[in-house]
Amino acid sequence: MINTDIQKTCTRYDLQTGNITGADVVHAKKHLGDIIGIFENKEAALNMKPDTVVYEVSSHCAVSEGTAGGLFFGTSCVHPGRVGNEYFMTKGHFHSKRECAEYYWGISGEGVLLLISENGESAAEKVEKGSIHYIGGYIAHRLVNTGNADLVVGACWPSDAGHDYGAIAETGFTFRVVEEFGKPMLKGNNAYEHNCY
Ligand code: PAN
Ligand code: ZN
């Protein structure tokens, strides 16, 4: 028998807040103590509470990780804060399957999307409500919250993209985003220069 009911999906997306609820939604928190290495001022980081939540990610995973042809859909929330003068940010990664691209879009807050290709071409895009960011394949990406409120960003990426944190952990991005004279500035990353020249 043909089912003629129009079914209401139990998975919901709040267009104002980016909150995702319902089945197949996974929530993860990243604490400062787990990511001290990404910040330049390790001493300042060690003086902060290691259980400080730097960012949270909710993902709707309708298929299992690694499924070819599928998509994942998520919301990242980077909390406001700084380690020394460097703003809170995500770890950042290349996709393990390097050719996989991703969309990001700004939902609320203010921030910067740092991008770097494998041969060091880099860019920094302003993220704000309504901004759309196409992150092509072979490009590592990191979100930085430069505001006083949560930076909330939507994302959609292939379910077989995978995340490679190792490559970016070694060199980092070309820039660090720091507060100087009360506003966000891009600053050369010593660790990147040290590893690449
Ligand atoms: C995002 C990121 C999320 C957290 O969903 O995974 O913002 O950043 P890190 O993974 O670098 O910790 C994404 O880019 N997925 O591919
Ligand atoms: Zn990604």
PDB file of N, CA and C in Angstrom, residues 102-151:
ATOM      1  N   GLU A 102      33.449  22.583   1.380  1.00  0.00           N
ATOM      2  CA  GLU A 102      32.491  22.786   2.478  1.00  0.00           C
ATOM      3  C   GLU A 102      31.887  24.178   2.362  1.00  0.00           C
ATOM      4  N   TYR A 103      30.637  24.314   2.811  1.00  0.00           N
ATOM      5  CA  TYR A 103      30.035  25.645   2.949  1.00  0.00           C
ATOM      6  C   TYR A 103      29.980  26.020   4.417  1.00  0.00           C
ATOM      7  N   TYR A 104      30.312  27.254   4.726  1.00  0.00           N
ATOM      8  CA  TYR A 104      30.073  27.862   6.035  1.00  0.00           C
ATOM      9  C   TYR A 104      29.148  29.055   5.780  1.00  0.00           C
ATOM     10  N   TRP A 105      28.307  29.377   6.781  1.00  0.00           N
ATOM     11  CA  TRP A 105      27.529  30.613   6.703  1.00  0.00           C
ATOM     12  C   TRP A 105      27.385  31.209   8.099  1.00  0.00           C
ATOM     13  N   GLY A 106      27.449  32.524   8.160  1.00  0.00           N
ATOM     14  CA  GLY A 106      27.365  33.206   9.450  1.00  0.00           C
ATOM     15  C   GLY A 106      25.917  33.264   9.921  1.00  0.00           C
ATOM     16  N   ILE A 107      25.687  32.907  11.176  1.00  0.00           N
ATOM     17  CA  ILE A 107      24.337  32.954  11.774  1.00  0.00           C
ATOM     18  C   ILE A 107      24.250  34.116  12.771  1.00  0.00           C
ATOM     19  N   SER A 108      25.233  34.232  13.634  1.00  0.00           N
ATOM     20  CA  SER A 108      25.276  35.385  14.540  1.00  0.00           C
ATOM     21  C   SER A 108      26.693  35.573  15.064  1.00  0.00           C
ATOM     22  N   GLY A 109      26.925  36.770  15.574  1.00  0.00           N
ATOM     23  CA  GLY A 109      28.255  37.088  16.105  1.00  0.00           C
ATOM     24  C   GLY A 109      29.175  37.620  15.016  1.00  0.00           C
ATOM     25  N   GLU A 110      30.418  37.824  15.407  1.00  0.00           N
ATOM     26  CA  GLU A 110      31.416  38.386  14.478  1.00  0.00           C
ATOM     27  C   GLU A 110      32.692  37.581  14.556  1.00  0.00           C
ATOM     28  N   GLY A 111      33.257  37.311  13.414  1.00  0.00           N
ATOM     29  CA  GLY A 111      34.498  36.550  13.455  1.00  0.00           C
ATOM     30  C   GLY A 111      35.264  36.602  12.157  1.00  0.00           C
ATOM     31  N   VAL A 112      36.262  35.740  12.099  1.00  0.00           N
ATOM     32  CA  VAL A 112      37.124  35.652  10.925  1.00  0.00           C
ATOM     33  C   VAL A 112      37.266  34.175  10.572  1.00  0.00           C
ATOM     34  N   LEU A 113      37.224  33.894   9.281  1.00  0.00           N
ATOM     35  CA  LEU A 113      37.512  32.550   8.791  1.00  0.00           C
ATOM     36  C   LEU A 113      38.913  32.586   8.188  1.00  0.00           C
ATOM     37  N   LEU A 114      39.828  31.839   8.810  1.00  0.00           N
ATOM     38  CA  LEU A 114      41.195  31.756   8.282  1.00  0.00           C
ATOM     39  C   LEU A 114      41.276  30.578   7.325  1.00  0.00           C
ATOM     40  N   LEU A 115      41.910  30.816   6.185  1.00  0.00           N
ATOM     41  CA  LEU A 115      42.025  29.788   5.151  1.00  0.00           C
ATOM     42  C   LEU A 115      43.482  29.684   4.714  1.00  0.00           C
ATOM     43  N   ILE A 116      43.917  28.454   4.454  1.00  0.00           N
ATOM     44  CA  ILE A 116      45.271  28.300   3.911  1.00  0.00           C
ATOM     45  C   ILE A 116      45.322  27.043   3.044  1.00  0.00           C
ATOM     46  N   SER A 117      45.958  27.193   1.881  1.00  0.00           N
ATOM     47  CA  SER A 117      46.085  26.034   0.996  1.00  0.00           C
ATOM     48  C   SER A 117      47.349  25.267   1.377  1.00  0.00           C
ATOM     49  N   GLU A 118      47.523  24.103   0.758  1.00  0.00           N
ATOM     50  CA  GLU A 118      48.685  23.287   1.111  1.00  0.00           C
ATOM     51  C   GLU A 118      49.994  23.967   0.753  1.00  0.00           C
ATOM     52  N   ASN A 119      49.973  24.856  -0.253  1.00  0.00           N
ATOM     53  CA  ASN A 119      51.228  25.549  -0.553  1.00  0.00           C
ATOM     54  C   ASN A 119      51.295  26.945   0.053  1.00  0.00           C
ATOM     55  N   GLY A 120      50.453  27.212   1.037  1.00  0.00           N
ATOM     56  CA  GLY A 120      50.619  28.422   1.849  1.00  0.00           C
ATOM     57  C   GLY A 120      49.866  29.656   1.395  1.00  0.00           C
ATOM     58  N   GLU A 121      49.046  29.538   0.320  1.00  0.00           N
ATOM     59  CA  GLU A 121      48.232  30.711  -0.064  1.00  0.00           C
ATOM     60  C   GLU A 121      47.166  30.886   1.000  1.00  0.00           C
ATOM     61  N   SER A 122      47.051  32.090   1.525  1.00  0.00           N
ATOM     62  CA  SER A 122      46.100  32.243   2.623  1.00  0.00           C
ATOM     63  C   SER A 122      45.164  33.411   2.429  1.00  0.00           C
ATOM     64  N   ALA A 123      44.071  33.367   3.170  1.00  0.00           N
ATOM     65  CA  ALA A 123      43.061  34.424   3.126  1.00  0.00           C
ATOM     66  C   ALA A 123      42.362  34.477   4.468  1.00  0.00           C
ATOM     67  N   ALA A 124      41.757  35.626   4.747  1.00  0.00           N
ATOM     68  CA  ALA A 124      40.973  35.795   5.978  1.00  0.00           C
ATOM     69  C   ALA A 124      39.670  36.465   5.570  1.00  0.00           C
ATOM     70  N   GLU A 125      38.539  35.815   5.854  1.00  0.00           N
ATOM     71  CA  GLU A 125      37.234  36.366   5.466  1.00  0.00           C
ATOM     72  C   GLU A 125      36.439  36.753   6.710  1.00  0.00           C
ATOM     73  N   LYS A 126      35.775  37.894   6.646  1.00  0.00           N
ATOM     74  CA  LYS A 126      34.943  38.330   7.770  1.00  0.00           C
ATOM     75  C   LYS A 126      33.669  37.486   7.812  1.00  0.00           C
ATOM     76  N   VAL A 127      33.369  36.947   8.997  1.00  0.00           N
ATOM     77  CA  VAL A 127      32.160  36.136   9.175  1.00  0.00           C
ATOM     78  C   VAL A 127      31.156  36.936   9.997  1.00  0.00           C
ATOM     79  N   GLU A 128      29.944  37.057   9.484  1.00  0.00           N
ATOM     80  CA  GLU A 128      28.890  37.789  10.206  1.00  0.00           C
ATOM     81  C   GLU A 128      27.555  37.225   9.746  1.00  0.00           C
ATOM     82  N   LYS A 129      26.480  37.637  10.390  1.00  0.00           N
ATOM     83  CA  LYS A 129      25.165  37.120  10.044  1.00  0.00           C
ATOM     84  C   LYS A 129      24.916  37.279   8.542  1.00  0.00           C
ATOM     85  N   GLY A 130      24.627  36.192   7.870  1.00  0.00           N
ATOM     86  CA  GLY A 130      24.311  36.242   6.445  1.00  0.00           C
ATOM     87  C   GLY A 130      25.491  36.059   5.506  1.00  0.00           C
ATOM     88  N   SER A 131      26.719  35.996   6.026  1.00  0.00           N
ATOM     89  CA  SER A 131      27.864  35.810   5.120  1.00  0.00           C
ATOM     90  C   SER A 131      27.957  34.336   4.719  1.00  0.00           C
ATOM     91  N   ILE A 132      28.300  34.109   3.462  1.00  0.00           N
ATOM     92  CA  ILE A 132      28.455  32.735   2.971  1.00  0.00           C
ATOM     93  C   ILE A 132      29.901  32.530   2.575  1.00  0.00           C
ATOM     94  N   HIS A 133      30.440  31.380   2.957  1.00  0.00           N
ATOM     95  CA  HIS A 133      31.864  31.113   2.714  1.00  0.00           C
ATOM     96  C   HIS A 133      31.998  29.759   2.035  1.00  0.00           C
ATOM     97  N   TYR A 134      32.446  29.774   0.805  1.00  0.00           N
ATOM     98  CA  TYR A 134      32.695  28.516   0.099  1.00  0.00           C
ATOM     99  C   TYR A 134      34.160  28.155   0.330  1.00  0.00           C
ATOM    100  N   ILE A 135      34.377  27.051   0.983  1.00  0.00           N
ATOM    101  CA  ILE A 135      35.743  26.600   1.279  1.00  0.00           C
ATOM    102  C   ILE A 135      36.057  25.484   0.291  1.00  0.00           C
ATOM    103  N   GLY A 136      36.872  25.794  -0.682  1.00  0.00           N
ATOM    104  CA  GLY A 136      37.183  24.807  -1.716  1.00  0.00           C
ATOM    105  C   GLY A 136      37.991  23.651  -1.153  1.00  0.00           C
ATOM    106  N   GLY A 137      38.135  22.598  -1.921  1.00  0.00           N
ATOM    107  CA  GLY A 137      38.979  21.479  -1.513  1.00  0.00           C
ATOM    108  C   GLY A 137      40.423  21.933  -1.327  1.00  0.00           C
ATOM    109  N   TYR A 138      41.210  21.147  -0.633  1.00  0.00           N
ATOM    110  CA  TYR A 138      42.645  21.408  -0.427  1.00  0.00           C
ATOM    111  C   TYR A 138      42.899  22.675   0.391  1.00  0.00           C
ATOM    112  N   ILE A 139      41.888  23.158   1.129  1.00  0.00           N
ATOM    113  CA  ILE A 139      42.060  24.392   1.908  1.00  0.00           C
ATOM    114  C   ILE A 139      41.715  24.128   3.372  1.00  0.00           C
ATOM    115  N   ALA A 140      42.682  24.391   4.251  1.00  0.00           N
ATOM    116  CA  ALA A 140      42.423  24.246   5.693  1.00  0.00           C
ATOM    117  C   ALA A 140      41.625  25.448   6.170  1.00  0.00           C
ATOM    118  N   HIS A 141      40.787  25.244   7.199  1.00  0.00           N
ATOM    119  CA  HIS A 141      39.888  26.299   7.655  1.00  0.00           C
ATOM    120  C   HIS A 141      39.789  26.329   9.172  1.00  0.00           C
ATOM    121  N   ARG A 142      39.702  27.548   9.694  1.00  0.00           N
ATOM    122  CA  ARG A 142      39.615  27.784  11.145  1.00  0.00           C
ATOM    123  C   ARG A 142      38.727  28.989  11.396  1.00  0.00           C
ATOM    124  N   LEU A 143      37.833  28.885  12.398  1.00  0.00           N
ATOM    125  CA  LEU A 143      36.972  30.007  12.791  1.00  0.00           C
ATOM    126  C   LEU A 143      37.547  30.706  14.010  1.00  0.00           C
ATOM    127  N   VAL A 144      37.491  32.031  13.998  1.00  0.00           N
ATOM    128  CA  VAL A 144      37.993  32.835  15.124  1.00  0.00           C
ATOM    129  C   VAL A 144      36.870  33.779  15.546  1.00  0.00           C
ATOM    130  N   ASN A 145      36.567  33.806  16.830  1.00  0.00           N
ATOM    131  CA  ASN A 145      35.528  34.717  17.331  1.00  0.00           C
ATOM    132  C   ASN A 145      36.170  36.037  17.755  1.00  0.00           C
ATOM    133  N   THR A 146      35.903  37.098  17.013  1.00  0.00           N
ATOM    134  CA  THR A 146      36.513  38.399  17.327  1.00  0.00           C
ATOM    135  C   THR A 146      35.539  39.324  18.064  1.00  0.00           C
ATOM    136  N   GLY A 147      34.374  38.802  18.447  1.00  0.00           N
ATOM    137  CA  GLY A 147      33.368  39.656  19.091  1.00  0.00           C
ATOM    138  C   GLY A 147      33.223  39.383  20.576  1.00  0.00           C
ATOM    139  N   ASN A 148      32.202  39.995  21.156  1.00  0.00           N
ATOM    140  CA  ASN A 148      31.933  39.814  22.584  1.00  0.00           C
ATOM    141  C   ASN A 148      30.811  38.821  22.842  1.00  0.00           C
ATOM    142  N   ALA A 149      30.210  38.317  21.778  1.00  0.00           N
ATOM    143  CA  ALA A 149      29.115  37.338  21.912  1.00  0.00           C
ATOM    144  C   ALA A 149      29.536  36.050  21.198  1.00  0.00           C
ATOM    145  N   ASP A 150      28.716  35.014  21.313  1.00  0.00           N
ATOM    146  CA  ASP A 150      29.031  33.764  20.606  1.00  0.00           C
ATOM    147  C   ASP A 150      29.125  34.011  19.098  1.00  0.00           C
ATOM    148  N   LEU A 151      30.072  33.359  18.459  1.00  0.00           N
ATOM    149  CA  LEU A 151      30.115  33.335  16.989  1.00  0.00           C
ATOM    150  C   LEU A 151      29.454  32.023  16.575  1.00  0.00           C
TER     151      LEU A 151
END
